[in-house]
PDB file of C-alpha atoms and ligand atoms in Angstrom:
ATOM      1  CA  MET A   1      30.649  96.926  60.202  1.00 92.00           C
ATOM      2  CA  LYS A   2      34.195  96.479  61.483  1.00 98.00           C
ATOM      3  CA  SER A   3      36.954  95.216  59.206  1.00 98.00           C
ATOM      4  CA  ARG A   4      38.200  91.697  59.903  1.00 98.00           C
ATOM      5  CA  LEU A   5      41.750  91.297  61.186  1.00 98.00           C
ATOM      6  CA  VAL A   6      43.939  88.431  62.324  1.00 98.00           C
ATOM      7  CA  LEU A   7      46.409  89.622  64.955  1.00 98.00           C
ATOM      8  CA  GLY A   8      48.895  86.794  64.650  1.00 98.00           C
ATOM      9  CA  ALA A   9      51.529  87.848  67.172  1.00 97.00           C
ATOM     10  CA  LEU A  10      51.626  88.220  70.929  1.00 96.00           C
ATOM     11  CA  MET A  11      51.223  91.960  71.423  1.00 97.00           C
ATOM     12  CA  PRO A  12      51.031  94.398  74.387  1.00 97.00           C
ATOM     13  CA  THR A  13      47.628  94.544  76.040  1.00 97.00           C
ATOM     14  CA  ASP A  14      47.021  98.133  74.899  1.00 98.00           C
ATOM     15  CA  VAL A  15      47.552  97.101  71.287  1.00 98.00           C
ATOM     16  CA  ILE A  16      45.238  94.116  71.638  1.00 98.00           C
ATOM     17  CA  ALA A  17      42.610  96.321  73.255  1.00 98.00           C
ATOM     18  CA  ARG A  18      42.781  98.810  70.396  1.00 98.00           C
ATOM     19  CA  ALA A  19      42.714  96.050  67.774  1.00 98.00           C
ATOM     20  CA  LYS A  20      39.590  94.617  69.377  1.00 98.00           C
ATOM     21  CA  ALA A  21      37.928  98.002  69.697  1.00 98.00           C
ATOM     22  CA  GLU A  22      38.533  99.067  66.100  1.00 98.00           C
ATOM     23  CA  PHE A  23      38.433  95.757  64.225  1.00 98.00           C
ATOM     24  CA  ASP A  24      36.612  92.469  64.258  1.00 98.00           C
ATOM     25  CA  ALA A  25      39.853  90.847  65.415  1.00 98.00           C
ATOM     26  CA  ILE A  26      40.988  87.283  65.970  1.00 96.00           C
ATOM     27  CA  VAL A  27      43.895  87.439  68.382  1.00 95.00           C
ATOM     28  CA  SER A  28      46.778  85.011  68.834  1.00 86.00           C
ATOM     29  CA  GLU A  29      46.229  83.283  72.124  1.00 82.00           C
ATOM     30  CA  GLY A  30      49.720  81.887  72.425  1.00 81.00           C
ATOM     31  CA  PRO A  31      51.749  80.367  73.848  1.00 90.00           C
ATOM     32  CA  GLY A  32      53.664  81.788  70.876  1.00 94.00           C
ATOM     33  CA  ASP A  33      53.027  83.874  67.789  1.00 97.00           C
ATOM     34  CA  MET A  34      50.889  82.184  65.135  1.00 97.00           C
ATOM     35  CA  THR A  35      52.819  80.020  62.701  1.00 97.00           C
ATOM     36  CA  ALA A  36      52.439  80.560  58.950  1.00 97.00           C
ATOM     37  CA  ARG A  37      49.971  77.682  58.862  1.00 97.00           C
ATOM     38  CA  GLU A  38      47.966  79.069  61.771  1.00 97.00           C
ATOM     39  CA  ILE A  39      47.769  82.586  60.384  1.00 98.00           C
ATOM     40  CA  THR A  40      46.683  81.473  56.887  1.00 98.00           C
ATOM     41  CA  ARG A  41      44.071  79.160  58.398  1.00 97.00           C
ATOM     42  CA  ALA A  42      42.780  81.854  60.771  1.00 98.00           C
ATOM     43  CA  ALA A  43      42.655  84.343  57.889  1.00 98.00           C
ATOM     44  CA  ALA A  44      40.643  81.912  55.767  1.00 98.00           C
ATOM     45  CA  ASP A  45      38.242  80.952  58.603  1.00 98.00           C
ATOM     46  CA  HIS A  46      37.707  84.608  59.528  1.00 97.00           C
ATOM     47  CA  GLU A  47      37.656  85.887  55.918  1.00 98.00           C
ATOM     48  CA  ALA A  48      40.154  88.423  57.155  1.00 98.00           C
ATOM     49  CA  GLU A  49      40.945  91.579  55.223  1.00 98.00           C
ATOM     50  CA  ALA A  50      44.198  92.166  57.091  1.00 98.00           C
ATOM     51  CA  ILE A  51      46.873  90.295  58.994  1.00 98.00           C
ATOM     52  CA  MET A  52      49.255  91.725  61.553  1.00 98.00           C
ATOM     53  CA  PHE A  53      52.433  89.927  62.568  1.00 98.00           C
ATOM     54  CA  VAL A  54      56.056  90.386  63.666  1.00 98.00           C
ATOM     55  CA  ASN A  55      59.408  89.138  62.420  1.00 97.00           C
ATOM     56  CA  THR A  56      58.795  85.620  63.730  1.00 97.00           C
ATOM     57  CA  LEU A  57      56.457  84.999  60.781  1.00 97.00           C
ATOM     58  CA  PRO A  58      58.303  84.173  57.591  1.00 97.00           C
ATOM     59  CA  LEU A  59      55.912  85.763  55.092  1.00 98.00           C
ATOM     60  CA  ASP A  60      57.404  83.798  52.227  1.00 98.00           C
ATOM     61  CA  ALA A  61      55.950  83.028  48.811  1.00 98.00           C
ATOM     62  CA  ALA A  62      54.162  79.880  50.033  1.00 98.00           C
ATOM     63  CA  THR A  63      52.528  81.679  52.951  1.00 98.00           C
ATOM     64  CA  ILE A  64      51.487  84.569  50.731  1.00 98.00           C
ATOM     65  CA  ALA A  65      49.999  82.101  48.246  1.00 98.00           C
ATOM     66  CA  GLY A  66      48.135  80.431  51.134  1.00 98.00           C
ATOM     67  CA  LEU A  67      46.383  83.635  52.215  1.00 98.00           C
ATOM     68  CA  PRO A  68      42.721  83.889  51.214  1.00 98.00           C
ATOM     69  CA  PRO A  69      41.903  86.523  48.530  1.00 98.00           C
ATOM     70  CA  SER A  70      40.087  88.579  51.198  1.00 98.00           C
ATOM     71  CA  VAL A  71      43.429  89.638  52.732  1.00 98.00           C
ATOM     72  CA  ARG A  72      44.445  93.009  51.246  1.00 98.00           C
ATOM     73  CA  VAL A  73      47.077  94.202  53.681  1.00 98.00           C
ATOM     74  CA  GLY A  74      49.758  92.651  55.901  1.00 98.00           C
ATOM     75  CA  ALA A  75      51.357  94.803  58.586  1.00 98.00           C
ATOM     76  CA  THR A  76      54.545  93.779  60.350  1.00 98.00           C
ATOM     77  CA  SER A  77      55.088  95.389  63.730  1.00 98.00           C
ATOM     78  CA  SER A  78      58.812  95.795  63.082  1.00 98.00           C
ATOM     79  CA  VAL A  79      61.063  98.049  61.086  1.00 98.00           C
ATOM     80  CA  GLY A  80      63.021  95.133  59.613  1.00 98.00           C
ATOM     81  CA  TYR A  81      61.331  93.196  56.856  1.00 98.00           C
ATOM     82  CA  ASP A  82      63.855  90.556  55.889  1.00 97.00           C
ATOM     83  CA  HIS A  83      61.199  87.978  56.899  1.00 98.00           C
ATOM     84  CA  ILE A  84      58.980  89.107  54.015  1.00 98.00           C
ATOM     85  CA  ASP A  85      59.189  88.045  50.373  1.00 98.00           C
ATOM     86  CA  VAL A  86      58.529  91.491  48.937  1.00 98.00           C
ATOM     87  CA  ALA A  87      58.495  90.317  45.305  1.00 98.00           C
ATOM     88  CA  ALA A  88      55.870  87.649  46.055  1.00 98.00           C
ATOM     89  CA  ALA A  89      53.744  90.142  48.006  1.00 98.00           C
ATOM     90  CA  ARG A  90      53.885  92.671  45.170  1.00 98.00           C
ATOM     91  CA  ALA A  91      53.019  90.046  42.598  1.00 98.00           C
ATOM     92  CA  ARG A  92      50.001  88.989  44.704  1.00 98.00           C
ATOM     93  CA  GLY A  93      48.873  92.625  45.087  1.00 98.00           C
ATOM     94  CA  LEU A  94      49.184  92.461  48.869  1.00 98.00           C
ATOM     95  CA  VAL A  95      50.017  95.801  50.479  1.00 98.00           C
ATOM     96  CA  VAL A  96      52.713  95.269  53.116  1.00 98.00           C
ATOM     97  CA  THR A  97      53.734  97.822  55.733  1.00 98.00           C
ATOM     98  CA  ASN A  98      56.317  98.116  58.525  1.00 98.00           C
ATOM     99  CA  THR A  99      56.850 100.500  61.460  1.00 98.00           C
ATOM    100  CA  PRO A 100      59.863 102.745  60.801  1.00 97.00           C
ATOM    101  CA  GLY A 101      60.571 105.771  62.968  1.00 95.00           C
ATOM    102  CA  VAL A 102      58.783 104.798  66.156  1.00 98.00           C
ATOM    103  CA  LEU A 103      61.457 102.432  67.492  1.00 98.00           C
ATOM    104  CA  THR A 104      64.578 104.405  66.613  1.00 98.00           C
ATOM    105  CA  GLU A 105      65.402 105.881  69.999  1.00 98.00           C
ATOM    106  CA  CYS A 106      64.785 102.827  72.165  1.00 98.00           C
ATOM    107  CA  THR A 107      66.732 100.543  69.831  1.00 98.00           C
ATOM    108  CA  ALA A 108      69.689 102.947  69.889  1.00 98.00           C
ATOM    109  CA  ASP A 109      69.429 103.121  73.695  1.00 99.00           C
ATOM    110  CA  HIS A 110      69.683  99.349  73.786  1.00 99.00           C
ATOM    111  CA  GLY A 111      72.686  99.430  71.471  1.00 99.00           C
ATOM    112  CA  MET A 112      74.409 101.948  73.743  1.00 99.00           C
ATOM    113  CA  MET A 113      73.584  99.831  76.782  1.00 98.00           C
ATOM    114  CA  LEU A 114      75.237  96.802  75.157  1.00 99.00           C
ATOM    115  CA  LEU A 115      78.222  98.888  74.083  1.00 99.00           C
ATOM    116  CA  LEU A 116      78.781 100.193  77.593  1.00 99.00           C
ATOM    117  CA  ALA A 117      78.128  96.833  79.224  1.00 98.00           C
ATOM    118  CA  ALA A 118      80.558  95.048  76.893  1.00 99.00           C
ATOM    119  CA  ALA A 119      83.254  97.724  77.324  1.00 99.00           C
ATOM    120  CA  ARG A 120      82.839  98.006  81.088  1.00 98.00           C
ATOM    121  CA  ARG A 121      82.166  94.321  81.819  1.00 98.00           C
ATOM    122  CA  GLY A 122      78.667  94.997  83.106  1.00 98.00           C
ATOM    123  CA  ALA A 123      77.468  91.403  82.946  1.00 98.00           C
ATOM    124  CA  GLU A 124      80.588  90.023  84.636  1.00 98.00           C
ATOM    125  CA  TYR A 125      80.393  92.515  87.503  1.00 98.00           C
ATOM    126  CA  ASP A 126      76.719  91.711  87.952  1.00 98.00           C
ATOM    127  CA  ARG A 127      77.510  87.975  88.146  1.00 98.00           C
ATOM    128  CA  ILE A 128      80.217  88.605  90.757  1.00 98.00           C
ATOM    129  CA  MET A 129      77.742  90.510  92.922  1.00 98.00           C
ATOM    130  CA  ARG A 130      75.080  87.810  92.608  1.00 98.00           C
ATOM    131  CA  GLN A 131      77.649  85.250  93.725  1.00 98.00           C
ATOM    132  CA  GLY A 132      78.286  87.260  96.915  1.00 98.00           C
ATOM    133  CA  TRP A 133      81.494  89.134  95.860  1.00 98.00           C
ATOM    134  CA  GLY A 134      83.481  88.653  99.109  1.00 98.00           C
ATOM    135  CA  TYR A 135      87.046  88.964  97.784  1.00 98.00           C
ATOM    136  CA  ARG A 136      89.470  91.761  97.021  1.00 98.00           C
ATOM    137  CA  ILE A 137      89.433  93.029  93.467  1.00 98.00           C
ATOM    138  CA  GLY A 138      92.820  94.608  92.840  1.00 98.00           C
ATOM    139  CA  GLN A 139      93.269  97.787  90.864  1.00 98.00           C
ATOM    140  CA  GLY A 140      94.642  95.762  87.994  1.00 98.00           C
ATOM    141  CA  ASP A 141      91.861  93.179  87.969  1.00 98.00           C
ATOM    142  CA  LEU A 142      88.771  92.911  85.799  1.00 98.00           C
ATOM    143  CA  LEU A 143      89.562  96.040  83.804  1.00 98.00           C
ATOM    144  CA  GLY A 144      87.283  97.294  81.095  1.00 98.00           C
ATOM    145  CA  VAL A 145      88.109  99.467  78.096  1.00 98.00           C
ATOM    146  CA  ARG A 146      87.565 103.208  78.052  1.00 98.00           C
ATOM    147  CA  VAL A 147      84.755 104.467  75.848  1.00 98.00           C
ATOM    148  CA  SER A 148      85.293 108.234  75.730  1.00 98.00           C
ATOM    149  CA  GLY A 149      87.828 109.444  73.214  1.00 98.00           C
ATOM    150  CA  LYS A 150      87.493 106.291  71.125  1.00 98.00           C
ATOM    151  CA  THR A 151      86.147 105.838  67.605  1.00 99.00           C
ATOM    152  CA  ILE A 152      82.885 104.073  66.837  1.00 99.00           C
ATOM    153  CA  GLY A 153      82.212 102.729  63.365  1.00 99.00           C
ATOM    154  CA  ILE A 154      78.595 102.463  62.326  1.00 98.00           C
ATOM    155  CA  LEU A 155      77.534 100.076  59.601  1.00 98.00           C
ATOM    156  CA  GLY A 156      74.216 101.297  58.227  1.00 98.00           C
ATOM    157  CA  MET A 157      73.555 104.973  58.912  1.00 98.00           C
ATOM    158  CA  GLY A 158      69.765 104.894  58.716  1.00 98.00           C
ATOM    159  CA  ARG A 159      67.562 106.215  61.496  1.00 98.00           C
ATOM    160  CA  ILE A 160      68.847 103.837  64.174  1.00 98.00           C
ATOM    161  CA  GLY A 161      72.484 104.184  63.073  1.00 98.00           C
ATOM    162  CA  GLN A 162      72.159 107.968  63.299  1.00 98.00           C
ATOM    163  CA  ALA A 163      70.575 107.720  66.756  1.00 98.00           C
ATOM    164  CA  MET A 164      73.451 105.474  67.867  1.00 98.00           C
ATOM    165  CA  ALA A 165      75.913 108.055  66.518  1.00 98.00           C
ATOM    166  CA  GLN A 166      74.145 110.783  68.470  1.00 98.00           C
ATOM    167  CA  ARG A 167      74.474 108.786  71.677  1.00 98.00           C
ATOM    168  CA  ALA A 168      78.134 107.991  70.951  1.00 98.00           C
ATOM    169  CA  ARG A 169      78.859 111.709  70.498  1.00 98.00           C
ATOM    170  CA  GLY A 170      77.383 112.243  73.960  1.00 98.00           C
ATOM    171  CA  PHE A 171      80.084 109.890  75.246  1.00 98.00           C
ATOM    172  CA  ASP A 172      82.805 111.908  73.485  1.00 98.00           C
ATOM    173  CA  MET A 173      83.341 109.298  70.803  1.00 98.00           C
ATOM    174  CA  ARG A 174      84.430 110.042  67.251  1.00 98.00           C
ATOM    175  CA  VAL A 175      82.006 108.666  64.672  1.00 99.00           C
ATOM    176  CA  VAL A 176      82.882 107.043  61.345  1.00 99.00           C
ATOM    177  CA  TYR A 177      80.353 105.215  59.192  1.00 99.00           C
ATOM    178  CA  HIS A 178      79.696 103.146  56.128  1.00 98.00           C
ATOM    179  CA  SER A 179      76.332 103.159  54.381  1.00 98.00           C
ATOM    180  CA  ARG A 180      75.156 102.567  50.825  1.00 96.00           C
ATOM    181  CA  LYS A 181      74.904 106.333  50.418  1.00 96.00           C
ATOM    182  CA  ARG A 182      76.675 109.228  52.083  1.00 98.00           C
ATOM    183  CA  LEU A 183      74.414 111.365  54.267  1.00 98.00           C
ATOM    184  CA  PRO A 184      74.011 115.122  53.741  1.00 98.00           C
ATOM    185  CA  PRO A 185      76.201 117.144  56.161  1.00 96.00           C
ATOM    186  CA  ALA A 186      73.212 118.119  58.333  1.00 97.00           C
ATOM    187  CA  LEU A 187      72.619 114.447  59.138  1.00 97.00           C
ATOM    188  CA  GLU A 188      76.281 113.452  59.170  1.00 97.00           C
ATOM    189  CA  GLN A 189      76.960 115.877  62.032  1.00 97.00           C
ATOM    190  CA  GLY A 190      80.707 115.615  61.625  1.00 97.00           C
ATOM    191  CA  ALA A 191      80.832 111.829  61.159  1.00 98.00           C
ATOM    192  CA  THR A 192      83.402 110.619  58.633  1.00 98.00           C
ATOM    193  CA  TYR A 193      82.034 108.632  55.695  1.00 98.00           C
ATOM    194  CA  PHE A 194      83.872 105.617  54.300  1.00 98.00           C
ATOM    195  CA  ALA A 195      82.640 104.454  50.915  1.00 98.00           C
ATOM    196  CA  ASP A 196      84.705 101.299  51.468  1.00 98.00           C
ATOM    197  CA  PHE A 197      83.506  99.323  54.488  1.00 98.00           C
ATOM    198  CA  HIS A 198      86.776  97.433  54.914  1.00 98.00           C
ATOM    199  CA  ALA A 199      88.814 100.647  54.806  1.00 98.00           C
ATOM    200  CA  MET A 200      86.801 101.922  57.797  1.00 99.00           C
ATOM    201  CA  LEU A 201      87.407  98.922  60.032  1.00 99.00           C
ATOM    202  CA  PRO A 202      91.001  99.631  61.192  1.00 99.00           C
ATOM    203  CA  HIS A 203      89.677 102.878  62.733  1.00 98.00           C
ATOM    204  CA  CYS A 204      86.897 101.254  64.764  1.00 99.00           C
ATOM    205  CA  HIS A 205      87.564 100.643  68.444  1.00 99.00           C
ATOM    206  CA  PHE A 206      83.840  99.943  68.541  1.00 99.00           C
ATOM    207  CA  LEU A 207      81.751  98.649  65.643  1.00 99.00           C
ATOM    208  CA  SER A 208      77.967  98.869  65.761  1.00 99.00           C
ATOM    209  CA  LEU A 209      75.782  97.085  63.215  1.00 99.00           C
ATOM    210  CA  HIS A 210      72.591  98.702  61.897  1.00 98.00           C
ATOM    211  CA  ALA A 211      72.399  97.576  58.276  1.00 98.00           C
ATOM    212  CA  PRO A 212      69.413  95.549  57.051  1.00 97.00           C
ATOM    213  CA  ALA A 213      69.808  91.825  56.415  1.00 98.00           C
ATOM    214  CA  GLY A 214      69.932  90.725  52.798  1.00 96.00           C
ATOM    215  CA  PRO A 215      72.244  89.219  50.200  1.00 96.00           C
ATOM    216  CA  ALA A 216      74.530  92.298  50.229  1.00 96.00           C
ATOM    217  CA  THR A 217      75.147  92.147  53.982  1.00 98.00           C
ATOM    218  CA  ASP A 218      74.950  88.428  54.753  1.00 98.00           C
ATOM    219  CA  LYS A 219      78.009  87.557  56.906  1.00 98.00           C
ATOM    220  CA  ILE A 220      79.558  90.941  56.149  1.00 98.00           C
ATOM    221  CA  ILE A 221      81.190  90.561  59.560  1.00 99.00           C
ATOM    222  CA  ASP A 222      83.411  87.633  58.661  1.00 98.00           C
ATOM    223  CA  ALA A 223      86.944  86.591  59.622  1.00 98.00           C
ATOM    224  CA  ARG A 224      88.434  89.148  57.216  1.00 98.00           C
ATOM    225  CA  ALA A 225      86.373  92.028  58.614  1.00 99.00           C
ATOM    226  CA  LEU A 226      87.101  91.081  62.223  1.00 99.00           C
ATOM    227  CA  ALA A 227      90.837  90.810  61.511  1.00 98.00           C
ATOM    228  CA  LEU A 228      90.819  94.396  60.174  1.00 99.00           C
ATOM    229  CA  LEU A 229      89.516  95.830  63.468  1.00 99.00           C
ATOM    230  CA  PRO A 230      92.047  97.166  65.971  1.00 98.00           C
ATOM    231  CA  ASP A 231      93.006  94.602  68.608  1.00 98.00           C
ATOM    232  CA  LYS A 232      90.619  94.608  71.574  1.00 98.00           C
ATOM    233  CA  ALA A 233      87.745  96.179  69.654  1.00 99.00           C
ATOM    234  CA  VAL A 234      84.129  95.737  70.768  1.00 99.00           C
ATOM    235  CA  LEU A 235      81.311  94.616  68.458  1.00 99.00           C
ATOM    236  CA  VAL A 236      77.677  95.609  69.051  1.00 99.00           C
ATOM    237  CA  ASN A 237      74.790  94.127  67.100  1.00 99.00           C
ATOM    238  CA  VAL A 238      71.210  95.331  67.509  1.00 98.00           C
ATOM    239  CA  GLY A 239      70.601  94.997  63.754  1.00 98.00           C
ATOM    240  CA  ARG A 240      70.315  91.477  62.408  1.00 98.00           C
ATOM    241  CA  GLY A 241      72.177  88.266  63.234  1.00 98.00           C
ATOM    242  CA  ALA A 242      72.510  87.452  59.532  1.00 98.00           C
ATOM    243  CA  LEU A 243      75.150  90.188  59.246  1.00 98.00           C
ATOM    244  CA  VAL A 244      77.581  88.096  61.269  1.00 99.00           C
ATOM    245  CA  ASP A 245      79.534  84.918  60.571  1.00 98.00           C
ATOM    246  CA  GLU A 246      79.093  83.550  64.086  1.00 98.00           C
ATOM    247  CA  ASP A 247      81.971  81.049  63.855  1.00 98.00           C
ATOM    248  CA  ALA A 248      84.316  83.901  62.959  1.00 99.00           C
ATOM    249  CA  LEU A 249      82.915  86.024  65.784  1.00 99.00           C
ATOM    250  CA  TYR A 250      83.303  83.204  68.280  1.00 99.00           C
ATOM    251  CA  ASN A 251      86.935  82.755  67.211  1.00 99.00           C
ATOM    252  CA  ALA A 252      87.633  86.501  67.508  1.00 99.00           C
ATOM    253  CA  LEU A 253      86.133  86.550  71.016  1.00 98.00           C
ATOM    254  CA  THR A 254      88.027  83.491  72.262  1.00 98.00           C
ATOM    255  CA  SER A 255      91.364  84.394  70.655  1.00 98.00           C
ATOM    256  CA  GLY A 256      91.407  87.795  72.372  1.00 97.00           C
ATOM    257  CA  LYS A 257      91.227  89.699  69.088  1.00 98.00           C
ATOM    258  CA  LEU A 258      87.995  91.281  70.297  1.00 99.00           C
ATOM    259  CA  PHE A 259      87.705  92.638  73.823  1.00 98.00           C
ATOM    260  CA  GLY A 260      84.028  91.802  73.848  1.00 98.00           C
ATOM    261  CA  ALA A 261      80.658  91.944  72.165  1.00 99.00           C
ATOM    262  CA  GLY A 262      77.131  93.043  72.953  1.00 99.00           C
ATOM    263  CA  LEU A 263      74.663  90.938  70.994  1.00 99.00           C
ATOM    264  CA  ASP A 264      70.888  91.340  70.771  1.00 98.00           C
ATOM    265  CA  VAL A 265      70.358  89.463  67.505  1.00 98.00           C
ATOM    266  CA  PHE A 266      71.504  86.090  66.212  1.00 98.00           C
ATOM    267  CA  ARG A 267      71.506  84.079  63.000  1.00 98.00           C
ATOM    268  CA  THR A 268      69.011  81.615  64.461  1.00 98.00           C
ATOM    269  CA  GLU A 269      66.380  82.865  66.879  1.00 97.00           C
ATOM    270  CA  PRO A 270      65.170  81.976  69.411  1.00 97.00           C
ATOM    271  CA  ASN A 271      67.461  78.916  69.372  1.00 98.00           C
ATOM    272  CA  TYR A 272      70.696  80.862  69.131  1.00 98.00           C
ATOM    273  CA  ASP A 273      74.286  79.645  69.173  1.00 98.00           C
ATOM    274  CA  THR A 274      74.703  79.083  72.913  1.00 98.00           C
ATOM    275  CA  ARG A 275      78.482  78.926  72.654  1.00 98.00           C
ATOM    276  CA  PHE A 276      78.252  82.689  73.225  1.00 98.00           C
ATOM    277  CA  ALA A 277      76.640  82.129  76.626  1.00 98.00           C
ATOM    278  CA  GLY A 278      79.845  80.451  77.776  1.00 98.00           C
ATOM    279  CA  LEU A 279      81.940  83.554  77.159  1.00 98.00           C
ATOM    280  CA  ASP A 280      82.480  86.117  79.925  1.00 98.00           C
ATOM    281  CA  ASN A 281      83.282  88.840  77.405  1.00 98.00           C
ATOM    282  CA  VAL A 282      79.854  88.734  75.759  1.00 98.00           C
ATOM    283  CA  VAL A 283      76.717  90.546  76.896  1.00 98.00           C
ATOM    284  CA  LEU A 284      73.570  88.950  75.539  1.00 98.00           C
ATOM    285  CA  SER A 285      69.938  89.950  75.135  1.00 98.00           C
ATOM    286  CA  PRO A 286      67.074  88.130  73.377  1.00 98.00           C
ATOM    287  CA  HIS A 287      66.223  90.449  70.429  1.00 98.00           C
ATOM    288  CA  VAL A 288      64.604  93.099  72.581  1.00 98.00           C
ATOM    289  CA  GLY A 289      66.142  96.297  71.207  1.00 98.00           C
ATOM    290  CA  SER A 290      62.807  98.072  70.870  1.00 98.00           C
ATOM    291  CA  SER A 291      61.279  96.510  73.949  1.00 98.00           C
ATOM    292  CA  THR A 292      59.932  99.348  76.066  1.00 98.00           C
ATOM    293  CA  ARG A 293      56.262  99.732  76.907  1.00 98.00           C
ATOM    294  CA  GLU A 294      56.081 103.006  75.023  1.00 98.00           C
ATOM    295  CA  THR A 295      57.809 101.773  71.896  1.00 98.00           C
ATOM    296  CA  ARG A 296      56.122  98.383  71.625  1.00 98.00           C
ATOM    297  CA  ASN A 297      52.761 100.160  71.950  1.00 98.00           C
ATOM    298  CA  ALA A 298      53.806 102.713  69.330  1.00 98.00           C
ATOM    299  CA  MET A 299      54.861  99.926  66.943  1.00 98.00           C
ATOM    300  CA  GLY A 300      51.596  98.034  67.365  1.00 98.00           C
ATOM    301  CA  PHE A 301      49.528 101.199  66.994  1.00 98.00           C
ATOM    302  CA  ARG A 302      51.446 102.150  63.867  1.00 98.00           C
ATOM    303  CA  ALA A 303      50.767  98.737  62.346  1.00 98.00           C
ATOM    304  CA  LEU A 304      47.056  99.168  63.151  1.00 98.00           C
ATOM    305  CA  ASP A 305      47.111 102.675  61.641  1.00 98.00           C
ATOM    306  CA  ASN A 306      48.568 101.251  58.446  1.00 98.00           C
ATOM    307  CA  ILE A 307      45.891  98.575  58.257  1.00 99.00           C
ATOM    308  CA  ALA A 308      43.110 101.062  58.926  1.00 98.00           C
ATOM    309  CA  ALA A 309      44.390 103.403  56.216  1.00 98.00           C
ATOM    310  CA  VAL A 310      44.591 100.710  53.563  1.00 98.00           C
ATOM    311  CA  LEU A 311      41.192  99.203  54.394  1.00 98.00           C
ATOM    312  CA  ALA A 312      39.687 102.712  54.248  1.00 98.00           C
ATOM    313  CA  GLY A 313      40.982 103.016  50.692  1.00 98.00           C
ATOM    314  CA  GLN A 314      43.798 105.419  51.606  1.00 98.00           C
ATOM    315  CA  PRO A 315      47.503 104.966  50.882  1.00 98.00           C
ATOM    316  CA  ALA A 316      49.450 103.017  53.482  1.00 98.00           C
ATOM    317  CA  ILE A 317      51.475 105.208  55.852  1.00 98.00           C
ATOM    318  CA  ASP A 318      54.551 102.968  55.718  1.00 98.00           C
ATOM    319  CA  PRO A 319      54.345 100.880  52.544  1.00 98.00           C
ATOM    320  CA  LEU A 320      57.365  98.695  51.808  1.00 98.00           C
ATOM    321  CA  TRP A 321      57.270  99.951  48.230  1.00 97.00           C
ATOM    322  CA  HIS A 322      55.587 102.769  46.312  1.00 91.00           C
TER     323      HIS A 322
HETATM  324  C1  LIG B   1      62.558  95.344  64.184  1.00 84.04           C
HETATM  325  O1  LIG B   1      61.686  96.196  64.363  1.00 84.04           O
HETATM  326  O2  LIG B   1      62.950  95.026  63.063  1.00 84.04           O
HETATM  327  C2  LIG B   1      63.085  94.662  65.381  1.00 84.04           C
HETATM  328  O3  LIG B   1      64.244  93.959  65.123  1.00 84.04           O
HETATM  329  C3  LIG B   1      62.036  93.729  65.948  1.00 84.04           C
HETATM  330  O4  LIG B   1      61.801  92.758  65.022  1.00 84.04           O
END
């Protein structure tokens, strides 16, 4: 007999097909991901042993308490897990897993795309072309900032931060970073560690955010941090919107302190602060850092692998705690 699963998020067709082949699966039919209420109800109706979801589901204490006792494992198809109340899950005895490793490269690619687009005015140039161009652009007009030879600061030197650093090195950038812990030299690859985040900022022509969201990083990019950056710096965020004080960022972008920003994540999603859409010096994307066919399949498959392992009585592959 197949194990019973509620697949509560809109997933790629290959992932849905595999979920249906390997599990007795109830699948979210949209138009959106299942809400907390919908997923707990579906789990109860289906006597599910597992739930699979993404970061749109706040798996908070109330939702965890609302899950039927049959549910033994919850798998988020994401590396971030700030949407999960880990303490409540542990107390309930629910195994919770995420999908680290499989989305590193594509998320760093997206970060580099935003960095380059913000520095070289990619979105503005694209808009000019769509409007028909048709006028002389002088050699002093619409200038970007040079990337090569500059310094990038990386906040959060985990897998994705390291992959961003690798890409930046390919563009002849110098890398400095701040993380909770210093990396061993083999992983640092010449990057300069700053134990003090604020001491790093004056060096950063570019600042790329890869730290997890949480009390220690909430609004870490505030007016003070932005003021410490060199004038005309560029901010890139493919991490979490909660890292940024968006009023302070808006002020830094409109005052000319920042040259620009590339933003994939926002404090409130999907209803983000649309003041940013009115700024020419901002490149925006809708939280799609990992969004390639290959990577979204790999994330979904990894979540299914985790569920299968736990329901087979084996240790989870990617448990949130040991
Ligand atoms: C992640 O994996 O955490 C991405 O941000 C998608 O949620």
